[in-house]
XYZ file of C-alpha atoms in Angstrom:
293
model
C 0.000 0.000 0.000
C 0.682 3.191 -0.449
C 2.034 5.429 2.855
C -0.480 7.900 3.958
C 1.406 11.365 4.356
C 0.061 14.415 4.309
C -0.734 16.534 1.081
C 2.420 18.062 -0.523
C 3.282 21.875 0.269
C 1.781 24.321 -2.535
C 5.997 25.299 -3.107
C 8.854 24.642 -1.849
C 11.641 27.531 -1.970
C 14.490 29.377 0.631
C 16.962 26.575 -1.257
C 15.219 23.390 -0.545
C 15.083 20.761 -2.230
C 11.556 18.003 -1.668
C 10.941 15.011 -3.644
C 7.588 12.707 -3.331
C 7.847 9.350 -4.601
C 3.948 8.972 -6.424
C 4.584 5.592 -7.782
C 7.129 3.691 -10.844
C 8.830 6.593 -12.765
C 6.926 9.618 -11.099
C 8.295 11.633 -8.886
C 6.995 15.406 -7.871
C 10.411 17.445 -7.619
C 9.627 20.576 -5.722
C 12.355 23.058 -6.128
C 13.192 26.772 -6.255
C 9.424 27.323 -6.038
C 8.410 25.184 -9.189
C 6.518 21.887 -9.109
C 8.155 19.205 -11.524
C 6.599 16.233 -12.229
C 8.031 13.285 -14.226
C 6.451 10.403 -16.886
C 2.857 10.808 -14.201
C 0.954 7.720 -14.188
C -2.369 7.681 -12.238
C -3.840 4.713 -14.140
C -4.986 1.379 -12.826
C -3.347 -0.349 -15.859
C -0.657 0.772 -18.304
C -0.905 -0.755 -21.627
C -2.631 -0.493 -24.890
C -5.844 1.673 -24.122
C -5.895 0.995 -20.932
C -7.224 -2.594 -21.769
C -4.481 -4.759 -22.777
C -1.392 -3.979 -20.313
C 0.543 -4.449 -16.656
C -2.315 -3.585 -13.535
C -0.579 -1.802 -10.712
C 0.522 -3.396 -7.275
C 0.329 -0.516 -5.491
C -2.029 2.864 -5.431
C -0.215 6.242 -6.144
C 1.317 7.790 -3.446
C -0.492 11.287 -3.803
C -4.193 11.427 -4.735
C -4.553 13.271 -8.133
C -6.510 15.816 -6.486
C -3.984 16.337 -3.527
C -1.284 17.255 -6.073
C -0.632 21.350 -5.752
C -0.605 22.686 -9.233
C 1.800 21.109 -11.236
C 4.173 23.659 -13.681
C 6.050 21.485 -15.687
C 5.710 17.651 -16.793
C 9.028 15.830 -17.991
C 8.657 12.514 -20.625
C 11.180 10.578 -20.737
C 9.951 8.341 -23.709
C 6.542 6.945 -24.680
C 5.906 3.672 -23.135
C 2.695 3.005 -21.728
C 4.405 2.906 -18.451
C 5.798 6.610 -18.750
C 3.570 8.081 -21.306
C 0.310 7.278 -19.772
C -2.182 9.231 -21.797
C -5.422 9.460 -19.319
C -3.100 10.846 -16.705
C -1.529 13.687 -19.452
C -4.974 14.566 -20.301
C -6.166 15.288 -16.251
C -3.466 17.435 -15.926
C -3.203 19.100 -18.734
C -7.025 19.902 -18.258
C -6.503 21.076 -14.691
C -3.104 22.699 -14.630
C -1.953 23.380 -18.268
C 1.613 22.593 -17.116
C 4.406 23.145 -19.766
C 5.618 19.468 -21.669
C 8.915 18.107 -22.022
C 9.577 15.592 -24.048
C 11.815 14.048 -26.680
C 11.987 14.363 -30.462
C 8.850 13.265 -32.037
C 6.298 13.000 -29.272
C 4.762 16.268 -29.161
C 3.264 15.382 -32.717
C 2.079 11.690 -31.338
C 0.553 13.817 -28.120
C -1.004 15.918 -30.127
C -2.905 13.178 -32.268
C -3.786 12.201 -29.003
C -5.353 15.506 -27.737
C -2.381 16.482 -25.233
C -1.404 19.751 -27.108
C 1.760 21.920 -26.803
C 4.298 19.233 -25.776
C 7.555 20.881 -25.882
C 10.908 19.048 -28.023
C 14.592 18.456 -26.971
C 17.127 17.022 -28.347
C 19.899 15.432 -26.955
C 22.325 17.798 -24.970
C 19.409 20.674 -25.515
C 18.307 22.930 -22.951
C 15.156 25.091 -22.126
C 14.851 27.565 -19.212
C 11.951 26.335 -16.549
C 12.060 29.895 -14.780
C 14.604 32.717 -13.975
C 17.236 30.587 -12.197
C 15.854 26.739 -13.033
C 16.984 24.819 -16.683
C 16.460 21.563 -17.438
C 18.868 20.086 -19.972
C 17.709 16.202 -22.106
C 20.327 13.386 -21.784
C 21.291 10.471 -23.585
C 19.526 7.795 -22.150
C 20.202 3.891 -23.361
C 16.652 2.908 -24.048
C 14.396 2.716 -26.518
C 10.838 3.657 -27.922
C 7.662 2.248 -29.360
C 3.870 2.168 -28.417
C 2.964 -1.010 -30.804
C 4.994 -3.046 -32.884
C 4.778 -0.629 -36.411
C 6.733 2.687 -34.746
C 9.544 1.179 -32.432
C 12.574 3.786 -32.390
C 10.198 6.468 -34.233
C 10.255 8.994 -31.215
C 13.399 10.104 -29.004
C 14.034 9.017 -25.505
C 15.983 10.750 -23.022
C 16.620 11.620 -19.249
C 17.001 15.199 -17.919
C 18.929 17.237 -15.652
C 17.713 20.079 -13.780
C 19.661 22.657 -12.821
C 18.233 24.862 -9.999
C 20.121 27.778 -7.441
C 21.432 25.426 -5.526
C 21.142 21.778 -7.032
C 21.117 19.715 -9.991
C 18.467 16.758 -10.066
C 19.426 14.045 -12.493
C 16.213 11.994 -13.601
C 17.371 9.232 -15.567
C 13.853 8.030 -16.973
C 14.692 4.619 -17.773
C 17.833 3.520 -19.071
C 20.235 0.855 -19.217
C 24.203 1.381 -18.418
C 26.282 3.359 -21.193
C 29.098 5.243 -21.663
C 26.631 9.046 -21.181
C 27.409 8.610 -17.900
C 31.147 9.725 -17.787
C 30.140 12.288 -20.228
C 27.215 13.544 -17.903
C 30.339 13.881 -15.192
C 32.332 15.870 -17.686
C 28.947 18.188 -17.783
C 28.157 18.573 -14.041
C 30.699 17.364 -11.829
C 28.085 15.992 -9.558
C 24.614 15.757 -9.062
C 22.666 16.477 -5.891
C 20.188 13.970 -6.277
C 20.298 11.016 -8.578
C 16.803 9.123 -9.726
C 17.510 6.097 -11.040
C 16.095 3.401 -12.547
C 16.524 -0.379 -10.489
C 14.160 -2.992 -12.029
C 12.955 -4.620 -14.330
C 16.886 -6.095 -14.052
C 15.931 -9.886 -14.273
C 16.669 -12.133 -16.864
C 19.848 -10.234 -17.104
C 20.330 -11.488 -20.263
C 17.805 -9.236 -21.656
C 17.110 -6.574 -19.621
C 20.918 -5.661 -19.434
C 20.981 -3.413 -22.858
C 17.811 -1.825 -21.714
C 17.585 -1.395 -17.834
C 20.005 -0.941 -15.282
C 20.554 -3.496 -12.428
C 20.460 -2.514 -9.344
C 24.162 -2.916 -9.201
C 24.199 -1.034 -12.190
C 22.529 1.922 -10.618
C 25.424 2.064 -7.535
C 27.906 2.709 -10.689
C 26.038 5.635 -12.187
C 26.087 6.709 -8.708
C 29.571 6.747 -8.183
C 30.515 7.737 -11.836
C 27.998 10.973 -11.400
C 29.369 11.361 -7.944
C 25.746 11.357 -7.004
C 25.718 12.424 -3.262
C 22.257 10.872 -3.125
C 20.115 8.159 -4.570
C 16.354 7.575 -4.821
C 15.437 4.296 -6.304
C 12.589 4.822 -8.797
C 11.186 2.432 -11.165
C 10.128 -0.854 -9.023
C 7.335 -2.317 -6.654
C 4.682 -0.649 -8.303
C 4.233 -2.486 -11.882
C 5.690 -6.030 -12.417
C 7.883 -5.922 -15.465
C 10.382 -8.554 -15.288
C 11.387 -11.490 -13.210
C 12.858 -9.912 -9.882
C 10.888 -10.086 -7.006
C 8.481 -6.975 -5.820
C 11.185 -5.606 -3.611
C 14.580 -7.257 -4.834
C 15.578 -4.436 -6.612
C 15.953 -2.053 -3.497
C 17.587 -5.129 -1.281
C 20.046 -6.061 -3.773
C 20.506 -2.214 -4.164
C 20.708 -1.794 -0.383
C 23.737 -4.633 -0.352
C 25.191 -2.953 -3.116
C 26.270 0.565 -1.509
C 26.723 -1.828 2.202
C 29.744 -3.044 0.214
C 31.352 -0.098 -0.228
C 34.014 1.664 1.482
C 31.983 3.992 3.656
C 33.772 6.983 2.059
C 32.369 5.970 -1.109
C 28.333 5.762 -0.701
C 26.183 7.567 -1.950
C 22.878 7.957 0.953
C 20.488 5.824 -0.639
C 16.647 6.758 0.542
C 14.063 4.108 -0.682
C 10.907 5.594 -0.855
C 7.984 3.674 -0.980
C 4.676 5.141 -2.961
C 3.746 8.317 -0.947
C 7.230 9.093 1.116
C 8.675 12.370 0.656
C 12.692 13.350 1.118
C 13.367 16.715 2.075
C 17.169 18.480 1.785
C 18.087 22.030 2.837
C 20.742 24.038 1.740
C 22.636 23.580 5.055
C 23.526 20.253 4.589
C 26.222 18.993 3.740
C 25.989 17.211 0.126
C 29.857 16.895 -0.714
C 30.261 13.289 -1.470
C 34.074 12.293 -1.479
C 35.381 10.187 -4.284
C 38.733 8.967 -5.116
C 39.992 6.234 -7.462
C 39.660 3.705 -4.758
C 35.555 4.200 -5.113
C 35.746 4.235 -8.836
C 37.367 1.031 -8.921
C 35.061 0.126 -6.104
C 32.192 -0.155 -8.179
């Protein structure tokens, strides 16, 4: 189930930084005083129409009415799991939120009735407010809604540069080389989303999705100072069990030198993290934690 908390603040500002895990892929990012939401999905089932798909284990964490008004909606690609079309529509109806997406799926949304999506490339940039940008990265992934337009539309992750921190959302992704050139970009992120299941068979989710495993390295090759585990215990995808991703993830940073983790939180549907400016972020890496990894 999901955990009952109480409604999310209207804003969150004064250097900040709140993040509410809603379920799978979305996550509200509240931040310099905007309201971010990522690939929303309020449906029972994703798939085909809502008919034909993957029903959900667990309710969102926030009621779609408890949401404060959202400003802008990231898309990482258009999957029924991160493009769910129902949920677009509701807020796009009540908030008229600004779109982000990749190449190519503002003209499916629009076919669709969600109008205005916004495009970006990879490596492009748009300003969110006065002191906010969110940039689209390379992601290792890949797109399709039925069998006849597989690798038609772009799909990406994003980074979101704010006052104070830089979000990376990964979307969903697999392990590739963007990841030492997202260092060479921003030489650290203050929070790291990241994608942990589906991860088994191996054998085939390994181009596609990273392992749990997997998502410790992105962590120490972004020098990530903190994790949050998206992507897992809401929708069964693969073979791993309903919470093996965030145990074997768990283990994973345990078996680190201590200078070298990242703080992991593991939000279930509902659970909020909260960071101030006052804290401490700095997360010390050396060559013993890259070769740690």
């Amino acid at each position: 189930d999901a955990v009952a908390e109480p409604a999310p603040p209207a804003r969150v500002g004064g250097g900040a930084l709140r993040v509410t895990m809603v379920n799978h892929a979305t996550v509200l990012i509240q931040m310099d005083s905007l309201n971010i939401l990522t690939d929303p999905v309020w449906s029972p089932k994703v798939g085909y129409e809502g008919q034909l798909g993957v029903r959900r284990h667990r309710p969102p964490g926030i009621a779609f009415d408890s949401l404060p008004r959202i400003d802008i909606i990231l898309i990482s690609h258009d999957h029924y799991d991160h493009m769910d079309l129902p949920s677009l529509l509701r807020l796009q109806r009540r908030y008229h939120p600004r779109i982000i997406t990749g190449l190519g799926n503002p003209g499916y949304l629009a076919t669709q009735g969600v109008q205005g999506a916004e495009q970006l490339d990879w490596w492009q940039s748009a300003s969110l407010s006065g002191a906010v940008r969110v940039t689209a990265v390379p992601a290792r992934h890949w797109s399709g809604r039925s069998l006849t337009d597989r690798y038609e539309r772009l799909w990406e992750g994003f980074v979101i540069e704010g006052e104070r921190d830089t979000v990376y959302f990964a979307g969903d992704t697999g392990w590739g080389r963007m990841y030492r050139e997202l260092h060479a970009r921003w030489s650290r992120f203050t929070l790291a989303l990241l994608p942990v299941a589906p991860f088994r068979p191996r054998w085939y989710m390994a181009r596609k999705h990273l392992s749990p495993n997997d998502a410790v390295r992105v962590a120490i090759e972004t020098r990530s100072a903190k994790v949050i585990p998206i992507h897992w215990g809401t929708f069964e995808l693969g073979d791993d069990g309903e919470s093996e991703s965030v145990d074997t993830l768990r283990a994973a940073v345990a078996a680190l030198p201590s200078q070298c983790r990242p703080r992991v939180s593991v939000l279930r549907n509902g659970e909020h993290a909260e960071w101030s400016g006052k804290e401490n972020d700095s997360l010390t890496l050396s060559t013993i934690c890259l070769r740690a990894r």
